Coordinates of C-alpha atoms and ligand atoms in Angstrom, one line a residue:
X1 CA -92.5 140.4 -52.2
X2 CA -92.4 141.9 -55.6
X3 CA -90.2 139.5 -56.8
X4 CA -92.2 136.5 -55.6
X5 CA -94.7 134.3 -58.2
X6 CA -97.8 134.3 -56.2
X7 CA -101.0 133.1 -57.5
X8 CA -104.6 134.2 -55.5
X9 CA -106.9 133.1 -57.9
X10 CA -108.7 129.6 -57.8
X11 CA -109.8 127.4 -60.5
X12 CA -111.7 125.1 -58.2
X13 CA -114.3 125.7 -55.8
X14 CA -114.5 124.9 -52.3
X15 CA -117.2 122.2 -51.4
X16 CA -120.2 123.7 -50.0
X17 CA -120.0 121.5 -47.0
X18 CA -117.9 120.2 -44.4
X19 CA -116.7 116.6 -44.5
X20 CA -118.1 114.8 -41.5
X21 CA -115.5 112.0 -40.6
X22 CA -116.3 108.9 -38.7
X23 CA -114.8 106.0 -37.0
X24 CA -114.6 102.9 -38.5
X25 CA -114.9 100.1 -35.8
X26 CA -116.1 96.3 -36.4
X27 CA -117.0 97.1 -40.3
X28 CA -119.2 100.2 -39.0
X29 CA -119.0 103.9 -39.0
X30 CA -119.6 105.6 -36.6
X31 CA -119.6 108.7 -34.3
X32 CA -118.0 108.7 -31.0
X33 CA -120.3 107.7 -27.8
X34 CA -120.0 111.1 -26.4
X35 CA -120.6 112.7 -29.5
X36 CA -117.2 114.7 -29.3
X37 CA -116.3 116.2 -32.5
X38 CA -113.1 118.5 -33.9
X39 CA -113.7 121.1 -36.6
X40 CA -110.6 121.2 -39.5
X41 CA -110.3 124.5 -40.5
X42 CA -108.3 125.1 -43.7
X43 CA -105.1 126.7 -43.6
X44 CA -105.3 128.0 -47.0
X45 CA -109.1 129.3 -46.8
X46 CA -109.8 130.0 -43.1
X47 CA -113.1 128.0 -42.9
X48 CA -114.3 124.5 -41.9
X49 CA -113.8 122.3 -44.0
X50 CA -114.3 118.8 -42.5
X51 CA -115.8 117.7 -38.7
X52 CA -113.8 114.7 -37.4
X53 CA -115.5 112.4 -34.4
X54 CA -113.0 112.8 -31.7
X55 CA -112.2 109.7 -30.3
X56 CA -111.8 108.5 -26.7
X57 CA -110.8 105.1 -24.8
X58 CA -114.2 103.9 -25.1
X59 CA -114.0 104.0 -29.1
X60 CA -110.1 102.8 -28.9
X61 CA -110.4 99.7 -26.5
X62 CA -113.4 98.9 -28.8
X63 CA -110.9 99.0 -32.2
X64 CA -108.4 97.2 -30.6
X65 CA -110.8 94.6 -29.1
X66 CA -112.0 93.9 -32.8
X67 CA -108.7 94.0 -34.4
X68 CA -107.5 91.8 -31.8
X69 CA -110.3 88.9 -32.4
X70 CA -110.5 89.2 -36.1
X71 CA -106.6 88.4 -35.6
X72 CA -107.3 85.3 -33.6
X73 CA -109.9 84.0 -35.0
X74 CA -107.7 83.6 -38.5
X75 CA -110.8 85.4 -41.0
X76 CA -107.5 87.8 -42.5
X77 CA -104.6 86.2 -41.4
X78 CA -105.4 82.4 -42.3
X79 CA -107.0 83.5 -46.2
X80 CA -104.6 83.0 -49.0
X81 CA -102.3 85.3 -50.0
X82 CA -103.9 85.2 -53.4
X83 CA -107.2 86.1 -51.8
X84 CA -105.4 88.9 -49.7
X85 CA -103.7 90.2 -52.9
X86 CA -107.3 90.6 -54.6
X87 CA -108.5 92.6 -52.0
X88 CA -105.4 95.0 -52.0
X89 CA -106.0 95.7 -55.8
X90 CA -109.4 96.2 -55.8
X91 CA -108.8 98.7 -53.0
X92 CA -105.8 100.6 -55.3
X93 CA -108.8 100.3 -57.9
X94 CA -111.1 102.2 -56.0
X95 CA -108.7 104.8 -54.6
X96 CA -107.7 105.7 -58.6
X97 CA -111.7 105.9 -59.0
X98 CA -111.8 108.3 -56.3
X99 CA -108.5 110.3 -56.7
X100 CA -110.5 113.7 -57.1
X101 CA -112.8 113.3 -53.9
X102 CA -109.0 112.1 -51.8
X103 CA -107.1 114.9 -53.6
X104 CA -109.9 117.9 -52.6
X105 CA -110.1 117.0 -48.8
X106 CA -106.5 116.5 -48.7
X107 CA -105.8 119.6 -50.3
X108 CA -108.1 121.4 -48.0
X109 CA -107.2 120.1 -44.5
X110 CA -103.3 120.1 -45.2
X111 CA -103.2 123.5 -47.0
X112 CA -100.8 121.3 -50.2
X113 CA -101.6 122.4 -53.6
X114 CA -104.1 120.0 -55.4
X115 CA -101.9 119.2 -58.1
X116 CA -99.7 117.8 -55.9
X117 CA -102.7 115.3 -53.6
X118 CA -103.6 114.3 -56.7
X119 CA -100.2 112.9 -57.3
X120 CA -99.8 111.5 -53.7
X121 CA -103.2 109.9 -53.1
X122 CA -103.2 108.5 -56.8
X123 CA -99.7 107.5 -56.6
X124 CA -101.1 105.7 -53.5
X125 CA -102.6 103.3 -55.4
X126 CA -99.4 101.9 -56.8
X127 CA -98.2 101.1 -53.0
X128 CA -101.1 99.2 -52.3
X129 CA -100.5 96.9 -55.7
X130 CA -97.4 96.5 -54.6
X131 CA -97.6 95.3 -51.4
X132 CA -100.8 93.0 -52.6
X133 CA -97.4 91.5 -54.8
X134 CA -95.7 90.9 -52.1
X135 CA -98.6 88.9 -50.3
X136 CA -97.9 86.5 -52.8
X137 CA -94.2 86.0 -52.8
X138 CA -93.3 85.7 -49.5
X139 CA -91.6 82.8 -48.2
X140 CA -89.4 81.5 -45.7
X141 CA -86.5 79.4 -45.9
X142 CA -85.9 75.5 -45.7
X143 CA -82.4 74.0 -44.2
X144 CA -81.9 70.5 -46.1
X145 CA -78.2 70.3 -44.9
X146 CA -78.5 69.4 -41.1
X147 CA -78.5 65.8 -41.7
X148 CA -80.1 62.8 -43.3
X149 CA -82.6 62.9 -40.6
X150 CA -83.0 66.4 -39.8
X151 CA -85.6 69.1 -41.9
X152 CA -85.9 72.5 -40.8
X153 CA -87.7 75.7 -42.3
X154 CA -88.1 79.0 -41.1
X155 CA -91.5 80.2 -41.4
X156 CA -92.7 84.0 -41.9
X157 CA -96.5 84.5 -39.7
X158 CA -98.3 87.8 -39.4
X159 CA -96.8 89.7 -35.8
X160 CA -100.7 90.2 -35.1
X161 CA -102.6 93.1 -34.3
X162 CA -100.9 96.4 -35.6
X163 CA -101.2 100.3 -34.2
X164 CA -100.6 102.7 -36.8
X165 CA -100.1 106.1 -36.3
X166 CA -99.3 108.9 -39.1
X167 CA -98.5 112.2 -39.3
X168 CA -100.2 115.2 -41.1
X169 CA -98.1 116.1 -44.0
X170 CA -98.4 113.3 -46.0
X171 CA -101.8 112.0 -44.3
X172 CA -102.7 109.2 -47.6
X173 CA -99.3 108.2 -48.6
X174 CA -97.8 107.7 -45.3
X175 CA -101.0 105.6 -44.5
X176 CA -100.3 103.5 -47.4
X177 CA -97.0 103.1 -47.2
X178 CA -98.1 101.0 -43.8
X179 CA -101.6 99.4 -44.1
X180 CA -101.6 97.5 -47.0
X181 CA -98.0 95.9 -46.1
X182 CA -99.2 95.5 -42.9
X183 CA -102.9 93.7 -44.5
X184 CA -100.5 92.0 -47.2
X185 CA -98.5 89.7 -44.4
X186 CA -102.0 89.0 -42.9
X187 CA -101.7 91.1 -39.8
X188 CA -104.8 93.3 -38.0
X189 CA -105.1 97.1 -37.7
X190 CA -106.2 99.9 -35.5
X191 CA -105.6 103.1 -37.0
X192 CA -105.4 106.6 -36.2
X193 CA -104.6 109.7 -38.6
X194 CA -103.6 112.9 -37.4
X195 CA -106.0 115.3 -35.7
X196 CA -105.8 117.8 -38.3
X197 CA -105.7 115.8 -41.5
X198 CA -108.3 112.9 -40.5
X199 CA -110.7 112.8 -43.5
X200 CA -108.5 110.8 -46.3
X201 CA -108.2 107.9 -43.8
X202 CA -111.6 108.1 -42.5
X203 CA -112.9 108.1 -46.4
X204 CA -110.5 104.5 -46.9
X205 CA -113.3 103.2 -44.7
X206 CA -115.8 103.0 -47.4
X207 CA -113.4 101.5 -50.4
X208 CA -112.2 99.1 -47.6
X209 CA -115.4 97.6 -47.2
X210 CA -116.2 97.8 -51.0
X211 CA -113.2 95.7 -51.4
X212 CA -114.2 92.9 -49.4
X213 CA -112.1 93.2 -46.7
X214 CA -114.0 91.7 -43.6
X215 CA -115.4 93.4 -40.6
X216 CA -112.7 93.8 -38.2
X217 CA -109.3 93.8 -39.9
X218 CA -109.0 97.4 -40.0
X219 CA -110.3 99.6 -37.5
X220 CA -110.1 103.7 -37.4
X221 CA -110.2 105.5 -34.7
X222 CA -109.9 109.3 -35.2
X223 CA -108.3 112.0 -32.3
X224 CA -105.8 113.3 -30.6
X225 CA -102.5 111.6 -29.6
X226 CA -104.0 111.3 -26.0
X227 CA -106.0 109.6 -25.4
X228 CA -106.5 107.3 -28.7
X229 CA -102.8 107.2 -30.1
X230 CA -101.3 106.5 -26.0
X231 CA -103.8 103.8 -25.9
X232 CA -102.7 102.1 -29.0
X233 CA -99.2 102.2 -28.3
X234 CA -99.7 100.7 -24.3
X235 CA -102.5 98.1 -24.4
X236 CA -101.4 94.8 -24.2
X237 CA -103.7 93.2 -27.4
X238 CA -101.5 95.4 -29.1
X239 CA -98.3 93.2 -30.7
X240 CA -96.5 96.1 -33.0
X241 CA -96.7 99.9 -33.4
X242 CA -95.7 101.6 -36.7
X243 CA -95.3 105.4 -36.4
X244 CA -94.5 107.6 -38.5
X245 CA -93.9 111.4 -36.8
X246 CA -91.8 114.0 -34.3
X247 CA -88.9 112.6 -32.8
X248 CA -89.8 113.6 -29.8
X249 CA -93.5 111.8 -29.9
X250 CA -91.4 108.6 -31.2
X251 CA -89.0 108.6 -28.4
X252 CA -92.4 108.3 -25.8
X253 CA -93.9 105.9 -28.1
X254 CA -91.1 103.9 -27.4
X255 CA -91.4 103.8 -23.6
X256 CA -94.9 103.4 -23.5
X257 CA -94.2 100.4 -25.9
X258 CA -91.7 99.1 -24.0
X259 CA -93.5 98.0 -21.1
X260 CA -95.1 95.3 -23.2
X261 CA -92.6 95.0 -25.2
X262 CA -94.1 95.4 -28.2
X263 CA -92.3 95.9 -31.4
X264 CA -91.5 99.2 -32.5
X265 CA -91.1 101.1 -36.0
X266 CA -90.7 104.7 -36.1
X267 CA -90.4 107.3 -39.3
X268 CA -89.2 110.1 -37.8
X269 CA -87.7 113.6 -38.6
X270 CA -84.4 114.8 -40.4
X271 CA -82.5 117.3 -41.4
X272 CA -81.3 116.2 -44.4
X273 CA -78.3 117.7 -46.6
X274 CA -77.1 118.1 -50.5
X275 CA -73.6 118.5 -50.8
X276 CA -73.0 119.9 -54.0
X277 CA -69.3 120.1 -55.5
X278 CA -68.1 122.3 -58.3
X279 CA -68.7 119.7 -60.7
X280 CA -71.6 118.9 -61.1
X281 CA -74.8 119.7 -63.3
X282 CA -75.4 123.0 -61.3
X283 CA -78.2 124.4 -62.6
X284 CA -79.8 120.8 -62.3
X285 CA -78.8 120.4 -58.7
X286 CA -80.0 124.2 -58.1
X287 CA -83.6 122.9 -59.0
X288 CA -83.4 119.8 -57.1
X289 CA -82.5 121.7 -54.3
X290 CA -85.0 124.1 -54.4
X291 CA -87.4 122.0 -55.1
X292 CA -86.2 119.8 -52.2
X293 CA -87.1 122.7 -49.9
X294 CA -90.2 124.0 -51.4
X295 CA -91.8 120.7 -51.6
X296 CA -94.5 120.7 -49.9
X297 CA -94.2 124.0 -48.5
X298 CA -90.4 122.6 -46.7
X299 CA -92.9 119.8 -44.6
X300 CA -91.8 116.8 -45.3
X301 CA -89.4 114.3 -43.5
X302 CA -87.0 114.4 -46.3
X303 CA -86.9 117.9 -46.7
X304 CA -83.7 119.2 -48.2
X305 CA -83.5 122.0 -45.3
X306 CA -79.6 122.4 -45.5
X307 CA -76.9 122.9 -48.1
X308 CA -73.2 122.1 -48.0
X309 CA -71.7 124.1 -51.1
X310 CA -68.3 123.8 -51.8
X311 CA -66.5 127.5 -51.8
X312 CA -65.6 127.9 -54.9
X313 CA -68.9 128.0 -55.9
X314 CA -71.2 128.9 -53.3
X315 CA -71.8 132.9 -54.1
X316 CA -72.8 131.7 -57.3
X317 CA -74.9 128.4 -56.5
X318 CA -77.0 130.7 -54.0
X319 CA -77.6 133.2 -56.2
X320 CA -78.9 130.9 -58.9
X321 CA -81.1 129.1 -56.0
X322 CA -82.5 132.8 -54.4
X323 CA -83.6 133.2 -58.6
X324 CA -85.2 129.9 -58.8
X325 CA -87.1 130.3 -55.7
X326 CA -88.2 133.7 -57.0
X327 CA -90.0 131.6 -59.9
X328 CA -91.4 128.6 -58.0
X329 CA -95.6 129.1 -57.8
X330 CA -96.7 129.9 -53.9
X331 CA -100.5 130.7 -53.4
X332 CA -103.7 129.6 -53.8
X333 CA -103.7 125.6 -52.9
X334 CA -106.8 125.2 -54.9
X335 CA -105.2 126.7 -58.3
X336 CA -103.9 123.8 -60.6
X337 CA -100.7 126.1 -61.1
X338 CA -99.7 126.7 -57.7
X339 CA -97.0 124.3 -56.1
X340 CA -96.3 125.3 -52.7
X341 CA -99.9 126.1 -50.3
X342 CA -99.8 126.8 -47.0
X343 CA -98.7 126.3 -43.3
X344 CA -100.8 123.4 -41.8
X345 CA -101.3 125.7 -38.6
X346 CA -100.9 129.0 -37.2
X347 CA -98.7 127.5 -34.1
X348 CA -96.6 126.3 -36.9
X349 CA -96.0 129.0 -39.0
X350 CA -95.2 131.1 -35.9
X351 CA -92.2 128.3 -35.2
X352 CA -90.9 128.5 -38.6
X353 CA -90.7 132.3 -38.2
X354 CA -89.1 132.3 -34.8
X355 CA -86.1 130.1 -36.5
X356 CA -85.5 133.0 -38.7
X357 CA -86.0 135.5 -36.8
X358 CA -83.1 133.7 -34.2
X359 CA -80.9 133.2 -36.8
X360 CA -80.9 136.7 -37.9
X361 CA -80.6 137.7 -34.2
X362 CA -77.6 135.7 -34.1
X363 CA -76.0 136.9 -37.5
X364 CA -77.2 134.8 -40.4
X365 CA -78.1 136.9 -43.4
X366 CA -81.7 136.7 -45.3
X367 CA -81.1 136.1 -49.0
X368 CA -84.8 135.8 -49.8
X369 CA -87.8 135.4 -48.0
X370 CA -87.7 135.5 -44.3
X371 CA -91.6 136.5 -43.8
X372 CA -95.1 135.8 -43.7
X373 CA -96.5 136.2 -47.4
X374 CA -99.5 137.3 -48.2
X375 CA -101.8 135.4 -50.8
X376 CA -104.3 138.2 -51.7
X377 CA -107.9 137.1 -50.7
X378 CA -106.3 134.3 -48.5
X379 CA -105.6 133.9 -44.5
X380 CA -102.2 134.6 -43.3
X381 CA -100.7 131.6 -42.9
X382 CA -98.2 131.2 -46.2
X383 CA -94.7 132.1 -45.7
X384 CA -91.8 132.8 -48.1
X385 CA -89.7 130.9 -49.8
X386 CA -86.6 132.0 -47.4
X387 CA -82.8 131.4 -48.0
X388 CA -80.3 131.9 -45.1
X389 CA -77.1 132.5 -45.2
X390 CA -73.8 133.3 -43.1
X391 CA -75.0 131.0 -41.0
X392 CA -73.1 128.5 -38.2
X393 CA -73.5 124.7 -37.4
X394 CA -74.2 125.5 -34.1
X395 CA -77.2 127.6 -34.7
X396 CA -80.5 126.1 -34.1
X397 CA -81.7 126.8 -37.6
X398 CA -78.9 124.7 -38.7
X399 CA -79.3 121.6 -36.2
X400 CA -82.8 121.3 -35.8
X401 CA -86.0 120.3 -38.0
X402 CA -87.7 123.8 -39.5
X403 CA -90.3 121.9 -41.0
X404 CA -91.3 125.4 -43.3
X405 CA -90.1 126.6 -46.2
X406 CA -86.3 127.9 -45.1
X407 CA -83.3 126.5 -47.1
X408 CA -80.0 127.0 -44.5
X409 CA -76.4 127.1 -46.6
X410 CA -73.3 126.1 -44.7
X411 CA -69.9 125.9 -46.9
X412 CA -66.8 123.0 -47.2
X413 CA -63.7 122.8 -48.7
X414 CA -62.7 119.5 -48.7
X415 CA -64.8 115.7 -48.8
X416 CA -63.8 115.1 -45.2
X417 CA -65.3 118.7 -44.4
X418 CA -68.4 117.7 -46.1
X419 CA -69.3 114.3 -44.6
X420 CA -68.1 115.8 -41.1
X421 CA -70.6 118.3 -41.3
X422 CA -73.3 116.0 -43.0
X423 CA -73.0 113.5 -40.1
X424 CA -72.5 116.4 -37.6
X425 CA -76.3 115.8 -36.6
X426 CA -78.7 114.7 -34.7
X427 CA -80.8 113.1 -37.2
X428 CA -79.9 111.0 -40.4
X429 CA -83.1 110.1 -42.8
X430 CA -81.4 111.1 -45.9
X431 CA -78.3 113.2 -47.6
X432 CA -77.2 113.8 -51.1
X433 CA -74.2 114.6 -53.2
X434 CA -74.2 116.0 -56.9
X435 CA -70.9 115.4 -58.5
X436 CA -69.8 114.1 -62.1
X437 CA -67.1 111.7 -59.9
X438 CA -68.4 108.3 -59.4
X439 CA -65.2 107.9 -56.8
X440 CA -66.6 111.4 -54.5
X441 CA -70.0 109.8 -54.7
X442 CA -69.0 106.3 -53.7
X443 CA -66.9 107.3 -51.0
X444 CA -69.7 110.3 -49.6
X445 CA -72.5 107.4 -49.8
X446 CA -70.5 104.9 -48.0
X447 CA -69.6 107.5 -44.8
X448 CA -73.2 109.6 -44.7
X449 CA -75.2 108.2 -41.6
X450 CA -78.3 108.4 -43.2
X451 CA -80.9 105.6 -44.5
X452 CA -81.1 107.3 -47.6
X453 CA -78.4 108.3 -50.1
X454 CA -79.0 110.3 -53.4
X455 CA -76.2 110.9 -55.9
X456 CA -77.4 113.6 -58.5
X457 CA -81.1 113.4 -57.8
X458 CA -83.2 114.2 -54.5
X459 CA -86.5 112.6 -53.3
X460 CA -86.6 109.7 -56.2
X461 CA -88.5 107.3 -54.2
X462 CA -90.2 103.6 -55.5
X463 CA -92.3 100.8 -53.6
X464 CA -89.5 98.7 -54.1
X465 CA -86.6 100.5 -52.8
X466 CA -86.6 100.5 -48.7
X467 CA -87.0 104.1 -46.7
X468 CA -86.3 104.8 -43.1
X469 CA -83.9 106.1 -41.3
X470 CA -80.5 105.7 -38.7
X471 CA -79.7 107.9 -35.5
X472 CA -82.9 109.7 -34.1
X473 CA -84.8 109.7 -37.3
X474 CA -85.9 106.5 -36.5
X475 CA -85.8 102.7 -36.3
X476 CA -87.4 99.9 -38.9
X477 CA -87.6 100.0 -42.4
X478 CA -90.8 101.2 -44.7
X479 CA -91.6 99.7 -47.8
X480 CA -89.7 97.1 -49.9
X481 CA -89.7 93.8 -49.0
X482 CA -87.7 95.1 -46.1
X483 CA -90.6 96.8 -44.6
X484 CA -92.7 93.7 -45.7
X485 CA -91.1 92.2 -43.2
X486 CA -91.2 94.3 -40.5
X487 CA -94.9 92.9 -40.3
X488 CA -93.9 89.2 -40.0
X489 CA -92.4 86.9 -37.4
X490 CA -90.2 84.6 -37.4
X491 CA -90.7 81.1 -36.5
X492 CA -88.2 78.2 -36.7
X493 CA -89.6 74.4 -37.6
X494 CA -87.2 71.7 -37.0
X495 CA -88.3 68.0 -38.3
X496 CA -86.5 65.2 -37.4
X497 CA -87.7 62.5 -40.2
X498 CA -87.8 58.9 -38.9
X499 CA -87.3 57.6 -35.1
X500 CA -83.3 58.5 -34.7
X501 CA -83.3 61.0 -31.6
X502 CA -80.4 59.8 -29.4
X503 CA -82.2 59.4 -25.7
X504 CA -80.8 61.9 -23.3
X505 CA -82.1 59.3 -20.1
X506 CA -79.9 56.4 -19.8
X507 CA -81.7 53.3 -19.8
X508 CA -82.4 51.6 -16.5
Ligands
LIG601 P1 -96.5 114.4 -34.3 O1 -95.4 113.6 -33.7 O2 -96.9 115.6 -33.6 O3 -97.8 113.6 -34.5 C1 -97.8 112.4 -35.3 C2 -99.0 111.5 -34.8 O4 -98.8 111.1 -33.5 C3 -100.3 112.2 -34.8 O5 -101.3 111.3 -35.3 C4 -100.5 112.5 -33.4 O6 -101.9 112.7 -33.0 C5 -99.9 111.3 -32.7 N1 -99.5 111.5 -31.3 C6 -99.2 112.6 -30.6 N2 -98.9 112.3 -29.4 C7 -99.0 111.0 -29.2 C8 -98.8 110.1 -28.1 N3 -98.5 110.5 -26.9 N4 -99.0 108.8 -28.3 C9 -99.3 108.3 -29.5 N5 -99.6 109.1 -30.6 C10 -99.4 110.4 -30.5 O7 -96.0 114.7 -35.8 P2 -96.7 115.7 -36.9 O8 -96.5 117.1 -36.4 O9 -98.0 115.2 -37.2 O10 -95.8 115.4 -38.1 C11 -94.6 116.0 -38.4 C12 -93.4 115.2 -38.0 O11 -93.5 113.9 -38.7 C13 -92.1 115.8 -38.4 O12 -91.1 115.6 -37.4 C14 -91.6 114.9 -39.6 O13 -90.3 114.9 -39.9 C15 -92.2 113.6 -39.3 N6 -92.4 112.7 -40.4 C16 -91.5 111.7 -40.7 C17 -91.6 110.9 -41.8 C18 -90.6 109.8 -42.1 O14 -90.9 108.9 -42.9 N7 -89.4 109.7 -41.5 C19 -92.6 111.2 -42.7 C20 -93.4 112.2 -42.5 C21 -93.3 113.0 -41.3

């Protein structure tokens, strides 16, 4: 413990009341018929900090009734894009007006520093500018080759009404990472933000309707995975799901789905590797991978949770890493200085532990960490920055998704040891290498299975540049034109110009 940085104080003060979140149906907020609400209570502070309406069918068949008839009736899907793309900026206009209201609630349910809300629901804004860009430029494709008398084109339409479903550790970005592409090819939304981080979506509402964008085109319905988010994936007014969560919840999604057959996209988990050879800029790939594990307090998809160190060098790479996570600021989310908060619940902080604990059980050695930490003046649920050695491929630590703040180091020898055992998963969201030879990298990039590849860097990440993953971190793309297009279908137009169709009846 001594030889952690921990920071208890605060330099902002918590709000002096609760957040009271509402669903957005038809244009109108409102509370749930049965009056059902959840309280969020934060994991850094211990007290309530927002109360959420808790959905039920009735409020969910009424979403996707009005998602489904502002689809049909064409009052999104048949406007301009131009007229589409000037909603989508005035709404990344209002969320930069409102980054500080975003950032505190975000910060507050999810237990993430407020430095770093601040960046994600401000970066948001650039997403939704973005995708109003792409509103603009889609196209399809004409065939002018099939013959003097034949003209074809392949149009792009909205898919229709989409479900979108997100996860709690990146509750604003992940939402905008799907909405706005979604509104950008004209398509309908119901929407439905995790149970424990429901405010920053349920506070969109109001900029949404500030915007301009009409009554209807994008519901939210706030609650638990059953009954709202089951509802949304099975009901047949429902044309697409995009989710973005556990493997596990994405594997029922898709049955449910499938009995309508409704498209599927799913974000799912990972367990994602550096390798990192000899010669490379060590100390810069020792902060990249400590921050790759820290981030976010280790709960992100793209968590850097395992390290593949050649050898020669790993005694010395650790050791450099252990030092560097003894320096990295863990405390007090509401303290502009701190950059790593807390566990979003108690059931998930005991899980993280219990990985540990195994490990150790089974052999692995603790380098650092390995405990609950205690923020002074704060509830209990922080936990160390932990590094674990010694440890095997079989080990459950070392196969399956942590989702906390524990860095596992497994070692290679050779290039054909390191891609074996970066493949050797279930999962494959993203991997990395750091080495100075542009022949190693080519070659690791080309056989990773993952939808991801970083080469000297980890988590760079643009609008522009396609995310998602291969294996059981999921299906689809997200952002990019590519996950533009997940949102539009495809329909063929074939024009024959003039009366030449040969008759297939023979004349009588
Ligand atoms: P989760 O799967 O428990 O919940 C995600 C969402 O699904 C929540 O809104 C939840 O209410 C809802 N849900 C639960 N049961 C449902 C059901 N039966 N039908 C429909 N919806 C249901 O995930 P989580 O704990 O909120 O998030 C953590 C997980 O998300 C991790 O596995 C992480 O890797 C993953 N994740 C992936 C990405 C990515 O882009 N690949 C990004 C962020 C998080």
């Amino acid at each position: 413990m001594k030889d952690l940085h921990i920071i208890s104080e605060q330099t902002i003060a918590l709000p002096k009341a609760a957040y009271q979140a509402r669903h957005f149906i038809n244009g109108v907020a409102q509370d749930s018929a049965d009056g059902r609400k959840s309280d969020r209570i934060s994991p850094s502070h211990g007290v309530v900090v927002s109360q959420a309406a808790l959905g039920s069918d009735v409020e969910t068949e009424a979403a996707i009734k009005a998602a489904r008839a502002a689809f049909d009736d064409g009052r999104w899907s048949r406007l301009t894009a131009k007229a589409r793309g000037a909603v989508l900026n005035k709404v990344a206009d209002l969320i930069e007006a409102n980054v500080e209201k975003l950032a505190l609630i975000e910060t507050l349910e999810s237990g993430k520093p407020i430095s770093q809300s601040r960046g994600e629901c401000g970066g948001a804004a650039d997403l939704w500018r973005y995708a109003a860009s792409l509103a603009r430029t889609s196209h399809g494709d004409s065939h002018n080759t099939l013959g003097p008398d034949i003209l074809a084109m392949v149009l792009k339409e909205p898919i229709g009404v989409v479900s979108i479903i997100t996860p709690w550790n990146f509750p604003f970005w992940i939402l905008s990472q799907k909405l706005p592409f979604a509104l950008a090819a004209g398509c309908t939304c119901v929407v439905k933000p995790s149970e424990v981080t429901p405010s920053t979506t349920a506070m969109l509402a109001e900029m949404l309707v500030e915007a301009g964008l009409p009554a209807g085109v994008c519901n939210i319905v706030l609650g638990y995975g059953n009954p709202v988010g089951a509802l949304m994936t099975s009901h047949a007014d429902v044309d697409m799901v995009t989710f973005t969560g556990s493997t596990a919840v994405g594997k029922m999604i898709t049955k449910t789905a499938g009995d309508t057959l409704k498209k599927v996209a799913l974000e799912l988990g990972g367990k994602n590797p550096q390798v990192i050879f000899p010669n490379c800029d060590l100390e810069n790939a020792a902060d990249a991978v400590t921050f790759g594990i820290y981030f976010n307090v280790g709960q992100c998809c793209n968590s850097s949770s395992r390290i593949i160190v050649h050898e020669d060098i790993a005694d010395a790479f650790v050791a450099r890493v252990v030092e560097m996570s003894g320096r990295v600021a863990f405390g007090n989310p509401l303290h502009h200085d701190t950059q790593v908060g807390a566990i979003v619940t108690p059931e998930h902080a005991a899980k993280v532990d219990g990985y540990v604990r195994a490990a150790v059980a089974a052999g692995a050695e603790v380098c650092i960490g390995g405990a609950v930490l205690t923020v002074p003046g704060l509830g209990g649920q922080f936990y160390q920055p932990t590094v674990v050695r010694g440890v095997t491929p079989d080990m459950a630590i070392a196969r399956e998704e942590v989702f906390g703040p524990v860095l596992v180091v497994l070692t290679f020898r050779t290039l054909d040891e390191a891609i074996a055992l970066t493949n050797d998963s279930a999962y494959g969201l993203s991997a990395g290498i750091w080495c100075d030879d542009v022949h190693t990298c080519l070659e690791f990039s080309r056989r990773a299975q993952a939808g991801t590849v970083w080469t000297n860097t980890w988590m760079d990440g643009f609008p522009e540049v396609a995310f998602g993953g291969v294996k059981q971190s999921g299906q689809g793309r997200e952002i990019g034109s590519y996950g533009f297009d997940e949102f539009l279908e495809v329909k063929s137009l074939v024009m024959r110009i003039g009366h030449t169709r040969a008759p297939w009846v023979k004349k009588a």
